[in-house]
Amino acid sequence: MELPFAESYKIKMVENIRKSTREEREKWIAEAKYNLFALKSQYVYIDLLTDSGTGAMSDKQWAAIMEGDESYAGATSFYKLKDTIKDITGLDYVLPTHQGRAAENVLFSAIVKEGDILPGNSHFDTTKGHIEFRKAHAIDCTIDEASDTELEIPFKGNMDLKKLEDVLKANPKEKIPAIVLTITNNTAGGQPVSMENIKGVSALAKKYGVKLLIDSARFAENAYFIKTREAGYADKSIIDICREIYSHADYMTMSAKKDGIVNIGGFLGFKDEKDMQKCQMYSIMFEGYLTYGGMAGRDMNALAQGLRESMEFDYLETRIKQVAYLASKLDEYGVPYQRPAGGHAIFVDAKKILTNVPKEEFQAQTLAIELYLEAGIRGVEIGALLADRDPDTKENRYPRLELLRLAIPRRVYTNNHMDYIAAALKNVYDRRESITSGYRITKELPIMRHFTIELEKVKR
Ligand code: F0G
C-alpha cells in the first residue's frame, strides 16, 4: 500500500481553544460592531484571520531565543540574522525592522515622494497605504486572469508585463522609485509568481532604469511553487531558487511574521550599499539602532533559525498540502474559491455565493460574519472594505473580487480542524439563498479602514 502523506513534525506543546454557542457569538459580533478584528480572541474557536505572526515556533527556535544577544549595538544575533539572509538571498545589506510595514515605512521614507508612481502586482494594503499616505500612486498591473476565480493556471500572481511596460513608458524614471513585485501575491489569493515572470519584470526594470523591490512575506512558499510547477526547477533546492529570485532584486521588504515563522519581526535587504545608507536615518528614527531595528536579540535569533526552517522542502510541502487538503474538501461540497488553492490561504469567492447581497452591502464581509456565527471561525474580508475609498473621489472602490480569506497559520492546526472549517462553510453555502442583506458603514478611518471600521446590519 502506498503510504499516505503525513506532517513533517510532531507536537510538543498545546494550547487549549474553546467552542462557543451561536447565541454567544451573536452577542459578541454585535458588540464588535460586526468587525472581526474587534473580537477578543477567546471568542474565536479557529482563528484564520491571518497567517501573520500566528505560526508555531520550533523547539530549535525556542532554544535560539535563550541564546539571544541583547547588546544595543553589534549583537551577535544581528550578524547571525544578516549572514542567514545573505546566504538565502545573496543580498549583502540588511536593516532589521519590527515588522513588514515598518520596512515599507523606512524604505518609502527614503525613496517615495509626492506624485510618484509604483507599479506592482496587487500591492498589499499596508504597501498601498504607505504609498498613498505619501501622495504617490500604486498602479496595479496584475494579470487579468487573476480575477477569474475558476481559472486554473499555475502562476496566477504574475505581473502583466504589457501593463507594466505601458506604465514605465508613460512616465519618466525619476517618478518611479521602484516596481513592487509581491511574492506570493497575497491579495490575488496567495498565488505564486513564476521565475519567468520575475525575470521578465527584472528585464523591464533594467530597460527603463528603474529599481525592483520584492515584497517577500511568503517568498519561500513562492519558491516551493516554482520548484513544483515551473519547468526546469524540479531538481533545484528551495534555497537555490531563492538565490535566483533575489539575484534580480534591488530591494527586499520582509514581513518575517510569515515565512520567517516568528511572531514578530521584519527586515529590509539591499543589493547596493548606497541604497541601504539612504535608509539608515529613517531606520534609526523610526525603528532603532541599525543592528536591532525594533527587534530584540532573541527575536533576531529565532528569525535566523525560522528562515532556515522555511528553506526545508518537507516543511513547505506539509504546509502547502494542508491548504490543498482544505481546498479538496471545499471541492467536494461545491464551495467556490480562488483556484488553484494558494500558498497560505483559501480565498472563498463571496460574490459567487452571496448573490442576493448587493455589493454595496459588502458581500465578503457578510460571508465572514456568517461563518463566524456558524462555527466560531474567524476569516478576513478581502474586498470593498479593504480596498478603501478612492483617495481622489472619496467613493467606495469595488474591486473585481469579493473574497473571504481563510489564512492558515503555520504548524498550528490539524487536518481535523480543516474538516471542521470545510463543514462550517458547507452549512453557510447550503443556506446562501436565504442571506439577502449585508452591512453598512457607521464609522471609518480614511486609510486602512478595515482594521477599525464599525458596521451595522442592513434590515429589509
Ligand atoms: N506585504 C505582504 C505581502 C503582506 O501580506 C503583509 C502583511 C505585509 C507586507 C506587511 O507586513 O504585517 O509584518 O507589517 N500581511 C498580513 C496579512 C497582515 O494578514 O496578510 P506586516
Coordinates of C-alpha atoms and ligand atoms in Angstrom, one line a residue:
M1 CA 0.0 0.0 0.0
E2 CA 1.3 3.5 -0.8
L3 CA 1.9 5.4 2.4
P4 CA -0.3 8.5 2.9
F5 CA 1.2 12.0 3.2
A6 CA 1.8 13.0 6.9
E7 CA 3.2 16.0 8.6
S8 CA 7.0 16.6 8.9
Y9 CA 6.8 17.4 12.6
K10 CA 5.2 16.2 15.8
I11 CA 3.6 18.3 18.5
K12 CA 5.5 19.2 21.7
M13 CA 3.2 21.8 23.3
V14 CA -0.5 22.5 23.1
E15 CA -2.8 25.5 23.7
N16 CA -6.4 24.9 24.5
I17 CA -9.1 26.5 22.4
R18 CA -12.8 26.8 23.3
K19 CA -16.0 26.4 21.4
S20 CA -19.0 28.8 22.0
T21 CA -22.7 28.8 21.2
R22 CA -24.4 30.6 18.3
E23 CA -26.2 32.8 20.9
E24 CA -22.9 33.9 22.5
R25 CA -21.4 34.6 19.1
E26 CA -24.3 36.8 18.0
K27 CA -23.8 38.9 21.1
W28 CA -20.0 39.2 20.7
I29 CA -20.1 40.1 17.0
A30 CA -22.7 42.8 17.6
E31 CA -20.6 44.2 20.4
A32 CA -17.6 44.2 18.0
K33 CA -19.8 46.3 15.5
Y34 CA -19.5 43.5 13.0
N35 CA -15.8 43.9 12.7
L36 CA -14.0 40.6 13.2
F37 CA -10.7 42.5 14.2
A38 CA -12.6 43.8 17.2
L39 CA -13.4 40.4 18.6
K40 CA -11.5 39.1 21.6
S41 CA -9.5 36.1 20.5
Q42 CA -11.1 34.0 23.3
Y43 CA -14.4 34.3 21.4
V44 CA -12.9 32.6 18.4
Y45 CA -12.6 28.8 18.1
I46 CA -10.4 28.6 14.9
D47 CA -8.6 31.8 14.0
L48 CA -7.9 32.2 10.3
L49 CA -7.7 36.0 10.4
T50 CA -4.1 35.9 9.3
D51 CA -1.1 33.7 8.9
S52 CA 1.0 36.6 10.1
G53 CA 2.8 36.1 13.4
T54 CA 0.5 33.3 14.3
G55 CA 2.7 30.3 13.4
A56 CA 4.1 27.8 15.9
M57 CA 7.9 28.2 16.5
S58 CA 10.0 25.0 16.6
D59 CA 12.0 23.7 19.5
K60 CA 15.1 24.9 17.8
Q61 CA 13.7 28.4 17.5
W62 CA 12.8 28.4 21.2
A63 CA 16.3 27.3 22.0
A64 CA 17.7 30.1 19.9
I65 CA 15.6 32.6 21.9
M66 CA 17.6 31.6 25.0
E67 CA 20.8 32.5 23.2
G68 CA 19.8 36.0 22.1
D69 CA 22.4 38.7 22.4
E70 CA 20.7 41.8 23.8
S71 CA 23.6 44.2 23.2
Y72 CA 22.3 47.6 21.9
A73 CA 24.9 47.7 19.1
G74 CA 26.7 44.9 17.2
A75 CA 24.8 42.0 18.7
T76 CA 25.9 38.6 17.5
S77 CA 22.2 37.9 16.9
F78 CA 22.1 40.6 14.3
Y79 CA 25.1 39.1 12.5
K80 CA 23.6 35.6 12.6
L81 CA 20.4 37.1 11.0
K82 CA 22.4 39.1 8.4
D83 CA 24.5 36.1 7.4
T84 CA 21.4 33.9 7.1
I85 CA 19.7 36.5 4.9
K86 CA 22.9 36.8 2.8
D87 CA 23.1 33.0 2.4
I88 CA 19.4 32.7 1.3
T89 CA 19.1 35.8 -0.9
G90 CA 22.7 36.9 -1.8
L91 CA 21.7 40.5 -0.6
D92 CA 24.7 42.0 1.3
Y93 CA 23.0 44.8 3.3
V94 CA 20.3 44.3 5.9
L95 CA 18.3 46.6 8.2
P96 CA 16.1 44.9 10.8
T97 CA 12.6 46.3 11.4
H98 CA 9.9 45.4 13.8
Q99 CA 7.6 44.0 11.0
G100 CA 6.9 44.3 7.3
R101 CA 5.1 47.6 7.2
A102 CA 8.0 49.1 9.2
A103 CA 10.3 48.0 6.4
E104 CA 8.0 49.8 4.0
N105 CA 7.9 52.9 6.1
V106 CA 11.7 53.1 6.3
L107 CA 12.3 52.4 2.6
F108 CA 9.5 54.6 1.3
S109 CA 10.5 57.5 3.5
A110 CA 13.8 57.4 1.7
I111 CA 12.6 56.8 -1.9
V112 CA 9.0 57.8 -2.4
K113 CA 7.8 61.4 -2.9
E114 CA 4.5 63.1 -3.8
G115 CA 3.3 62.3 -7.3
D116 CA 5.5 59.2 -7.7
I117 CA 4.2 56.0 -9.3
L118 CA 4.9 52.5 -8.0
P119 CA 3.5 49.8 -10.4
G120 CA 3.1 46.3 -8.9
N121 CA 1.1 43.0 -8.8
S122 CA -1.7 43.7 -6.2
H123 CA 0.2 45.8 -3.6
F124 CA -0.7 44.6 -0.1
D125 CA -2.8 47.1 1.8
T126 CA -0.1 48.4 4.1
T127 CA 2.2 48.8 1.0
K128 CA -0.6 50.7 -0.8
G129 CA -1.3 52.7 2.4
H130 CA 2.4 53.7 2.7
I131 CA 2.4 54.8 -1.0
E132 CA -0.9 56.7 -0.8
F133 CA 0.0 58.3 2.5
R134 CA 2.9 59.9 0.7
K135 CA 0.5 61.1 -2.1
A136 CA 2.1 58.7 -4.6
H137 CA 0.2 56.2 -6.7
A138 CA 0.2 52.4 -6.5
I139 CA -0.7 51.1 -10.0
D140 CA -1.9 47.5 -10.2
C141 CA -0.5 45.6 -13.1
T142 CA -1.6 42.1 -12.1
I143 CA -2.6 39.7 -14.9
D144 CA -6.3 39.8 -15.7
E145 CA -6.5 36.0 -15.3
A146 CA -6.1 36.5 -11.5
S147 CA -9.6 37.8 -11.2
D148 CA -11.3 34.8 -12.8
T149 CA -11.5 32.6 -9.7
E150 CA -12.4 29.4 -11.7
L151 CA -9.4 29.6 -14.0
E152 CA -6.7 27.1 -13.0
I153 CA -3.3 28.4 -14.0
P154 CA 0.0 27.7 -12.1
F155 CA 1.2 31.3 -11.6
K156 CA -1.9 33.4 -11.1
G157 CA 0.1 36.0 -9.1
N158 CA 2.1 37.2 -12.1
M159 CA 2.6 40.8 -13.2
D160 CA 1.2 41.6 -16.6
L161 CA 4.4 42.7 -18.5
K162 CA 2.5 44.7 -21.1
K163 CA 0.6 46.7 -18.4
L164 CA 3.9 47.2 -16.6
E165 CA 5.7 48.4 -19.7
D166 CA 2.9 50.8 -20.5
V167 CA 3.3 52.4 -17.1
L168 CA 7.1 52.5 -17.5
K169 CA 6.8 54.0 -21.0
A170 CA 4.3 56.7 -20.0
N171 CA 6.3 58.1 -17.0
P172 CA 9.8 59.4 -16.5
K173 CA 12.0 57.1 -14.5
E174 CA 12.5 59.8 -11.9
K175 CA 8.8 59.4 -11.0
I176 CA 9.1 55.6 -10.5
P177 CA 11.2 54.9 -7.3
A178 CA 10.5 51.1 -7.7
I179 CA 8.4 48.4 -9.2
V180 CA 6.9 46.4 -6.4
L181 CA 6.7 42.6 -7.0
T182 CA 4.9 40.7 -4.2
I183 CA 5.7 37.0 -3.8
T184 CA 3.4 35.2 -3.3
N185 CA 0.7 37.6 -4.4
N186 CA -1.4 37.8 -1.2
T187 CA -4.3 39.9 -2.4
A188 CA -4.9 37.8 -5.5
G189 CA -5.2 34.7 -3.4
G190 CA -1.7 33.6 -2.2
Q191 CA -0.9 33.0 -5.8
P192 CA 2.7 32.5 -6.9
V193 CA 4.8 34.4 -9.4
S194 CA 6.9 32.4 -11.8
M195 CA 10.6 32.7 -12.2
E196 CA 10.0 33.5 -15.9
N197 CA 7.8 36.4 -14.7
I198 CA 10.3 37.6 -12.2
K199 CA 13.0 37.6 -15.0
G200 CA 10.6 39.5 -17.3
V201 CA 9.9 42.2 -14.6
S202 CA 13.6 42.5 -13.9
A203 CA 14.4 42.9 -17.6
L204 CA 11.8 45.7 -17.9
A205 CA 13.2 47.3 -14.8
K206 CA 16.7 47.3 -16.3
K207 CA 15.4 48.5 -19.7
Y208 CA 13.8 51.6 -18.1
G209 CA 16.4 52.2 -15.5
V210 CA 14.0 51.5 -12.5
K211 CA 14.7 49.5 -9.3
L212 CA 13.0 46.3 -8.4
L213 CA 11.5 45.8 -4.9
I214 CA 10.5 42.3 -4.0
D215 CA 7.8 42.3 -1.2
S216 CA 8.9 39.0 0.2
A217 CA 6.5 38.0 3.0
R218 CA 5.9 34.5 1.5
F219 CA 9.0 34.1 -0.6
A220 CA 9.7 30.5 0.5
E221 CA 6.2 29.4 -0.4
N222 CA 6.7 31.1 -3.8
A223 CA 9.9 29.1 -4.2
Y224 CA 8.0 25.9 -3.4
F225 CA 5.6 26.6 -6.2
I226 CA 8.4 27.4 -8.7
K227 CA 10.0 24.1 -7.8
T228 CA 6.8 22.0 -8.1
R229 CA 5.1 23.9 -11.0
E230 CA 7.7 25.5 -13.3
A231 CA 9.7 23.6 -15.9
G232 CA 13.4 23.4 -15.1
Y233 CA 13.2 23.8 -11.3
A234 CA 12.1 20.3 -10.1
D235 CA 15.7 19.4 -9.2
K236 CA 16.7 22.7 -7.7
S237 CA 16.7 23.2 -4.0
I238 CA 14.5 25.8 -2.4
I239 CA 17.5 27.8 -1.3
D240 CA 18.9 27.8 -4.8
I241 CA 15.6 29.0 -6.2
C242 CA 15.5 31.8 -3.6
R243 CA 19.1 32.8 -4.6
E244 CA 18.0 33.1 -8.2
I245 CA 14.9 35.1 -7.3
Y246 CA 16.9 37.7 -5.3
S247 CA 19.6 38.0 -7.9
H248 CA 17.0 40.2 -9.7
A249 CA 16.1 42.3 -6.6
D250 CA 17.5 45.8 -5.7
Y251 CA 15.4 46.0 -2.5
M252 CA 13.6 43.4 -0.4
T253 CA 11.0 44.2 2.2
M254 CA 10.2 41.3 4.5
S255 CA 7.4 40.6 7.0
A256 CA 9.2 37.9 8.9
K257 CA 5.9 37.0 10.6
K258 CA 5.0 34.8 7.6
D259 CA 7.8 32.8 6.1
G260 CA 10.2 33.7 8.9
I261 CA 7.9 31.7 11.1
V262 CA 8.3 34.2 14.0
N263 CA 5.6 36.1 16.0
I264 CA 7.1 39.5 15.3
G265 CA 9.9 40.8 13.0
G266 CA 10.9 42.0 9.6
F267 CA 13.8 43.5 7.7
L268 CA 15.0 45.3 4.6
G269 CA 17.5 43.8 2.2
F270 CA 19.6 45.8 -0.3
K271 CA 21.9 44.9 -3.2
D272 CA 23.6 48.3 -3.1
E273 CA 25.3 49.8 0.0
K274 CA 24.3 53.3 -1.1
D275 CA 20.6 52.3 -1.1
M276 CA 20.9 51.0 2.4
Q277 CA 22.7 54.2 3.5
K278 CA 19.8 56.3 2.3
C279 CA 17.5 54.4 4.6
Q280 CA 19.8 54.4 7.7
M281 CA 18.5 57.7 9.1
Y282 CA 14.9 56.6 8.9
S283 CA 15.7 53.3 10.4
I284 CA 17.3 55.0 13.4
M285 CA 14.4 57.5 13.7
F286 CA 11.5 55.0 13.4
E287 CA 12.9 51.6 14.3
G288 CA 16.0 51.6 16.4
Y289 CA 19.8 51.4 16.0
L290 CA 21.0 49.7 12.8
T291 CA 21.8 46.3 14.4
Y292 CA 18.4 45.7 16.1
G293 CA 15.8 48.0 14.4
G294 CA 12.8 47.2 16.5
M295 CA 13.8 43.6 17.3
A296 CA 15.2 42.0 20.5
G297 CA 18.3 40.0 20.0
R298 CA 16.4 36.8 20.9
D299 CA 13.8 37.6 18.2
M300 CA 16.6 38.0 15.6
N301 CA 18.0 34.6 16.7
A302 CA 14.6 33.0 16.3
L303 CA 14.1 34.6 12.9
A304 CA 17.5 33.4 11.6
Q305 CA 16.5 29.8 12.6
G306 CA 13.0 30.2 11.2
L307 CA 14.3 31.4 7.9
R308 CA 16.5 28.2 7.8
E309 CA 13.4 26.0 8.5
S310 CA 11.4 27.7 5.8
M311 CA 14.1 26.5 3.3
E312 CA 13.2 22.9 4.1
F313 CA 11.2 21.2 1.4
D314 CA 9.4 18.9 3.8
Y315 CA 8.2 21.8 5.9
L316 CA 6.9 23.7 2.9
E317 CA 5.2 20.5 1.5
T318 CA 3.4 19.9 4.8
R319 CA 2.2 23.5 4.8
I320 CA 1.1 23.8 1.3
K321 CA -0.6 20.4 1.3
Q322 CA -2.7 21.3 4.3
V323 CA -4.1 24.3 2.4
A324 CA -4.7 22.0 -0.6
Y325 CA -6.4 19.5 1.7
L326 CA -8.9 22.1 2.8
A327 CA -9.4 23.0 -0.8
S328 CA -10.2 19.4 -1.7
K329 CA -12.9 19.4 0.9
L330 CA -14.4 22.5 -0.5
D331 CA -14.4 20.9 -3.9
E332 CA -16.4 18.0 -2.5
Y333 CA -19.0 20.4 -1.2
G334 CA -19.0 22.7 -4.3
V335 CA -17.9 25.8 -2.4
P336 CA -16.3 28.2 -4.9
Y337 CA -12.8 29.7 -4.1
Q338 CA -9.9 31.2 -5.9
R339 CA -8.4 28.3 -7.9
P340 CA -5.9 26.7 -7.6
A341 CA -5.5 26.8 -3.8
G342 CA -2.9 29.4 -2.8
G343 CA 0.1 29.1 -0.6
H344 CA -1.1 30.4 2.7
A345 CA -4.8 30.6 2.5
I346 CA -8.1 29.7 0.8
F347 CA -9.9 32.7 -0.7
V348 CA -13.6 31.9 -0.8
D349 CA -15.5 33.6 -3.7
A350 CA -18.2 35.6 -1.8
K351 CA -19.5 37.2 -4.9
K352 CA -20.5 33.8 -6.3
I353 CA -22.0 32.6 -3.0
L354 CA -24.0 35.6 -1.7
T355 CA -25.6 36.6 -5.0
N356 CA -28.6 38.0 -3.1
V357 CA -26.5 40.6 -1.2
P358 CA -25.8 43.8 -3.1
K359 CA -22.1 44.7 -3.5
E360 CA -22.8 48.0 -1.7
E361 CA -23.5 45.9 1.4
F362 CA -20.1 44.1 1.4
Q363 CA -20.6 40.5 0.3
A364 CA -17.2 39.2 1.6
Q365 CA -17.7 40.8 5.0
T366 CA -21.2 39.4 5.2
L367 CA -19.8 35.9 4.4
A368 CA -17.1 36.4 7.1
I369 CA -19.7 37.2 9.7
E370 CA -21.9 34.3 8.7
L371 CA -19.0 31.9 9.0
Y372 CA -18.2 33.2 12.5
L373 CA -21.8 32.9 13.5
E374 CA -22.0 29.4 12.1
A375 CA -18.9 27.9 13.8
G376 CA -16.7 30.5 15.6
I377 CA -14.2 30.6 12.7
R378 CA -12.7 34.0 12.1
G379 CA -11.6 34.8 8.5
V380 CA -10.9 38.2 6.9
E381 CA -12.6 40.2 4.2
I382 CA -10.6 40.9 1.0
G383 CA -13.0 43.1 -0.8
A384 CA -14.5 46.6 -0.9
L385 CA -13.8 47.4 2.8
L386 CA -10.2 46.5 2.5
A387 CA -9.9 48.4 -0.8
D388 CA -10.7 51.8 1.0
R389 CA -12.2 54.8 -0.8
D390 CA -10.6 56.3 -3.8
P391 CA -8.2 59.0 -2.4
D392 CA -9.3 61.5 -5.1
T393 CA -13.1 60.9 -5.5
K394 CA -13.7 59.5 -1.9
E395 CA -16.1 57.0 -3.4
N396 CA -16.0 53.4 -2.3
R397 CA -13.9 51.2 -4.6
Y398 CA -15.5 47.9 -5.6
P399 CA -12.7 45.5 -6.6
R400 CA -13.4 42.8 -9.2
L401 CA -13.2 40.2 -6.5
E402 CA -15.0 39.9 -3.1
L403 CA -13.1 37.3 -1.2
L404 CA -13.3 35.8 2.2
R405 CA -9.7 34.8 3.1
L406 CA -9.1 31.9 5.4
A407 CA -5.4 32.1 6.2
I408 CA -3.9 29.0 7.7
P409 CA -1.3 29.7 10.4
R410 CA 2.0 27.7 10.0
R411 CA 2.2 24.4 12.0
V412 CA -0.8 25.3 14.2
Y413 CA -4.0 23.4 13.2
T414 CA -4.5 19.8 12.2
N415 CA -6.5 18.4 9.3
N416 CA -9.3 17.7 11.7
H417 CA -9.6 21.5 12.0
M418 CA -9.6 21.7 8.2
D419 CA -12.6 19.2 8.2
Y420 CA -14.4 21.4 10.7
I421 CA -13.8 24.6 8.7
A422 CA -15.0 22.9 5.4
A423 CA -18.2 21.6 7.1
A424 CA -19.0 25.0 8.5
L425 CA -18.5 26.6 5.1
K426 CA -20.7 24.0 3.6
N427 CA -23.5 24.8 6.0
V428 CA -23.3 28.5 5.2
Y429 CA -23.2 27.7 1.5
D430 CA -26.3 25.5 1.7
R431 CA -28.3 28.3 3.1
R432 CA -26.8 31.0 0.9
E433 CA -30.1 31.8 -0.9
S434 CA -31.7 32.9 2.4
I435 CA -28.9 35.5 3.1
T436 CA -30.3 38.6 1.4
S437 CA -28.8 41.6 3.2
G438 CA -25.4 42.8 4.3
Y439 CA -24.0 45.7 6.3
R440 CA -23.5 49.4 6.1
I441 CA -20.6 51.5 7.4
T442 CA -21.2 53.7 10.5
K443 CA -17.6 54.8 11.2
E444 CA -14.3 54.6 9.3
L445 CA -10.8 55.9 9.0
P446 CA -9.5 57.3 5.7
I447 CA -6.7 54.8 5.2
M448 CA -6.7 51.1 6.1
R449 CA -10.2 51.4 7.4
H450 CA -11.0 47.7 7.6
F451 CA -9.0 47.3 10.8
T452 CA -11.2 49.6 12.8
I453 CA -14.4 50.0 10.8
E454 CA -17.8 49.9 12.5
L455 CA -20.8 48.4 10.7
E456 CA -24.5 47.9 11.3
K457 CA -26.8 45.3 9.8
V458 CA -29.0 46.4 6.9
K459 CA -32.6 45.4 7.7
R460 CA -35.0 44.7 4.9
Ligands
F0G1 N1 3.4 42.5 2.4 C1 2.6 41.5 2.3 C2 2.5 40.7 1.1 C3 1.8 41.1 3.4 O1 1.0 40.1 3.3 C4 2.0 41.9 4.7 C5 1.2 41.5 5.8 C6 2.9 42.9 4.7 C7 3.6 43.3 3.6 C8 3.0 43.8 5.9 O2 3.7 43.1 6.9 O3 2.1 42.8 8.8 O4 4.5 42.5 9.1 O5 3.6 44.7 8.8 N2 0.2 40.8 5.8 C9 -0.6 40.3 6.9 C10 -1.8 39.5 6.3 C11 -1.0 41.3 7.9 O6 -2.7 39.2 7.2 O7 -1.8 39.2 5.2 P1 3.4 43.3 8.5

